Coordinates of C-alpha atoms in Angstrom, one line a residue:
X1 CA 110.1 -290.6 180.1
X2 CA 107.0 -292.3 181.5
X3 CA 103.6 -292.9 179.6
X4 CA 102.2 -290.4 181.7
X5 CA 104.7 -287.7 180.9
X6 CA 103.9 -288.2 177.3
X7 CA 100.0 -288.1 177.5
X8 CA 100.4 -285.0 179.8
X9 CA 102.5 -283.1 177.1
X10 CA 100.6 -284.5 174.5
X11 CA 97.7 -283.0 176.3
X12 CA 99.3 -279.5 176.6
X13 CA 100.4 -279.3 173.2
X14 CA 96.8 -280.3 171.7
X15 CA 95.4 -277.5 174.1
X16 CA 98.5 -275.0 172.9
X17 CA 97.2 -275.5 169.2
X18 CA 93.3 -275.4 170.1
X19 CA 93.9 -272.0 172.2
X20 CA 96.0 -270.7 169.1
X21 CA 93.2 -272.1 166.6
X22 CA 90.2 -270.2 168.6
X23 CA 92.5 -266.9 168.4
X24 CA 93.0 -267.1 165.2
X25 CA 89.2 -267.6 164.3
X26 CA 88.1 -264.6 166.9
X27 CA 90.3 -262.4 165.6
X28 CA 89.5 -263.8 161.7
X29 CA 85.8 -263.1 162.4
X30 CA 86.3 -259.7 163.8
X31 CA 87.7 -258.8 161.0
X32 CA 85.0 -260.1 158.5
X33 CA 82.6 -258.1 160.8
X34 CA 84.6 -255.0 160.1
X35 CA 84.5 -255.4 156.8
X36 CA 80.3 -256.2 156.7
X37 CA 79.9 -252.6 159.1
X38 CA 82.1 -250.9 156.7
X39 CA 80.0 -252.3 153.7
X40 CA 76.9 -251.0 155.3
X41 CA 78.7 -247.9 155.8
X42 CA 79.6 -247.4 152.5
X43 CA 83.2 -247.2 153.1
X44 CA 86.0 -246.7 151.0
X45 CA 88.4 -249.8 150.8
X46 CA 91.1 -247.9 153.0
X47 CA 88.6 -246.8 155.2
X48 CA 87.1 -250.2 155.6
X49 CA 90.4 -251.8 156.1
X50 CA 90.9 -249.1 159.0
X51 CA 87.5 -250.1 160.3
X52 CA 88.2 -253.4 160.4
X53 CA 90.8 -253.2 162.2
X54 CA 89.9 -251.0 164.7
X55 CA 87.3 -253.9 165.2
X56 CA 89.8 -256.2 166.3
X57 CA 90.9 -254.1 168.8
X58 CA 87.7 -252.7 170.2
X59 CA 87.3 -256.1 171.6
X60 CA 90.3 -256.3 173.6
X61 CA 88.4 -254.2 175.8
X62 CA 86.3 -256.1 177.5
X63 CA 85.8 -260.2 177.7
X64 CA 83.0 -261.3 175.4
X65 CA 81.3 -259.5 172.3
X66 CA 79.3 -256.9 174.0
X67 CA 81.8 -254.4 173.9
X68 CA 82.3 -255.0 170.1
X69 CA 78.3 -254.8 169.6
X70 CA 78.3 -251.8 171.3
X71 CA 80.8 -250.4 168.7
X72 CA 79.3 -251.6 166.2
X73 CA 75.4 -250.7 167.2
X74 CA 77.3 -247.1 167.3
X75 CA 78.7 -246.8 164.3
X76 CA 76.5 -248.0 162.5
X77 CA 73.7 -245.8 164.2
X78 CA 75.8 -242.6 163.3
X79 CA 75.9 -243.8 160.0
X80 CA 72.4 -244.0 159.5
X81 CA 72.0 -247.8 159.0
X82 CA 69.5 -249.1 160.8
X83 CA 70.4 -252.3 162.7
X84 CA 69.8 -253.7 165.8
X85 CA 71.2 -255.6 168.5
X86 CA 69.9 -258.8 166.6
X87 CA 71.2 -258.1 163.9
X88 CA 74.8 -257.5 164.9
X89 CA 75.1 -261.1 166.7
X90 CA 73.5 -263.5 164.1
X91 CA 76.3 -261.0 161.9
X92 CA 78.6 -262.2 164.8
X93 CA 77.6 -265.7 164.4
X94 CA 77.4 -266.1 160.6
X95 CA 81.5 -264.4 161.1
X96 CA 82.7 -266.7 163.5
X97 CA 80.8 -269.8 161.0
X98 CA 82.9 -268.3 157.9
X99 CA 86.0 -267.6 160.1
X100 CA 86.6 -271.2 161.3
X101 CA 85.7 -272.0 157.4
X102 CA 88.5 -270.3 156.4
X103 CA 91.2 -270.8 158.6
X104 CA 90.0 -275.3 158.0
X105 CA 90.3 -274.3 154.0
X106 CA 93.9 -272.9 154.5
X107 CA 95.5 -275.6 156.5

């Protein structure tokens, strides 16, 4: 095997493993905001584990968060917390910030 082979897969595998880590952070930090809605909700723990979840897969919807804020802008609406759009990203950011925290603590 060439240099150049080896670079290439090296180069493959590194991007493999920084696909996988972004994953795992989006999906960590859509969880967290799950749990932050559902503790402005007032949920019950199995209800906020439901919630969060169905978090995670409200954005598989659509690319990018807006059909997650949506969600969340709704839900939160109907459950009489006020919160606006503003609100729900710098939640969004402060989540993906605590995300990538934890999954760097665990490894």
């Amino acid at each position: 095997m060439t240099t150049f082979d080896e670079r290439e897969r090296a180069f493959e595998a590194k991007f493999a493993r920084d696909e996988e880590a972004a994953f795992r952070i989006h999906a960590r930090r859509n969880r967290l905001l799950g749990y932050w809605a559902a503790d402005l909700m007032k949920l019950t723990k199995e209800e906020a584990d439901t919630y969060a979840t169905s978090i995670v897969h409200a954005d598989l919807e659509e690319g990018g968060d807006d059909d997650m804020v949506r969600k969340l802008l709704g839900d939160l609406t109907a459950a009489n917390v006020e919160c606006d759009e503003a609100t729900v990203r710098r939640a969004i950011d402060e989540r993906t910030v605590e995300a990538r925290r934890q999954l760097l603590a665990s490894e």
